XYZ file of C-alpha atoms in Angstrom:
67
model
C 15.754 -15.610 -24.598
C 12.624 -15.620 -26.712
C 11.659 -14.567 -30.304
C 11.374 -10.805 -30.862
C 7.542 -10.827 -31.426
C 6.690 -13.357 -28.801
C 4.845 -12.671 -25.481
C 6.339 -13.778 -22.148
C 5.058 -13.967 -18.615
C 7.411 -14.038 -15.704
C 6.685 -15.239 -12.145
C 8.440 -14.228 -8.875
C 8.311 -16.579 -5.831
C 9.416 -15.994 -2.277
C 12.684 -17.818 -1.689
C 11.799 -19.563 1.579
C 8.077 -20.225 1.407
C 7.650 -20.450 -2.409
C 4.541 -18.277 -2.473
C 3.785 -16.358 -5.676
C 4.820 -12.802 -4.993
C 4.561 -11.111 -8.456
C 3.589 -11.910 -12.023
C 4.900 -9.770 -14.849
C 2.865 -9.551 -17.959
C 4.013 -9.221 -21.657
C 4.382 -5.422 -21.004
C 6.471 -5.823 -17.963
C 3.716 -4.527 -15.724
C 3.594 -6.408 -12.428
C 0.824 -7.865 -10.451
C 1.679 -8.144 -6.772
C 0.305 -10.635 -4.303
C 0.363 -10.038 -0.557
C -0.327 -12.572 2.148
C -1.023 -12.461 5.873
C 1.074 -14.420 8.503
C -1.144 -17.529 7.977
C -0.435 -17.549 4.305
C -3.792 -16.375 3.133
C -3.911 -13.961 0.108
C -5.138 -10.709 1.393
C -4.373 -8.166 -1.386
C -3.698 -8.038 -5.131
C -2.134 -4.991 -6.638
C -1.512 -4.160 -10.253
C 1.152 -1.851 -11.676
C -0.104 0.578 -14.334
C 1.105 3.603 -16.134
C -0.464 5.790 -13.325
C 1.187 3.733 -10.530
C 0.326 0.759 -8.350
C -3.447 0.241 -7.861
C -5.138 -2.226 -5.477
C -7.314 -4.610 -7.502
C -8.678 -6.841 -4.742
C -8.474 -6.826 -0.981
C -9.951 -9.439 1.403
C -10.345 -9.223 5.099
C -11.371 -12.169 7.322
C -11.240 -13.059 11.010
C -11.996 -16.115 13.078
C -13.929 -15.567 16.289
C -13.466 -18.006 19.190
C -16.509 -19.355 20.945
C -16.723 -18.442 24.538
C -17.535 -21.571 26.605
């Protein structure tokens, strides 16, 4: 419950690993956060009136040295 003219942000966390999964802004549009198996943030998506758009995407890899 909050005052009629107030703004409120809401946050959604994964129940087992407690990672931030989504953030809802004052207009109830969501920002979604996606992680890889290692727990690294790989993609941020934003809900808009036109649909869900990818805002940021990161790709990385580790190469093992051959000995």
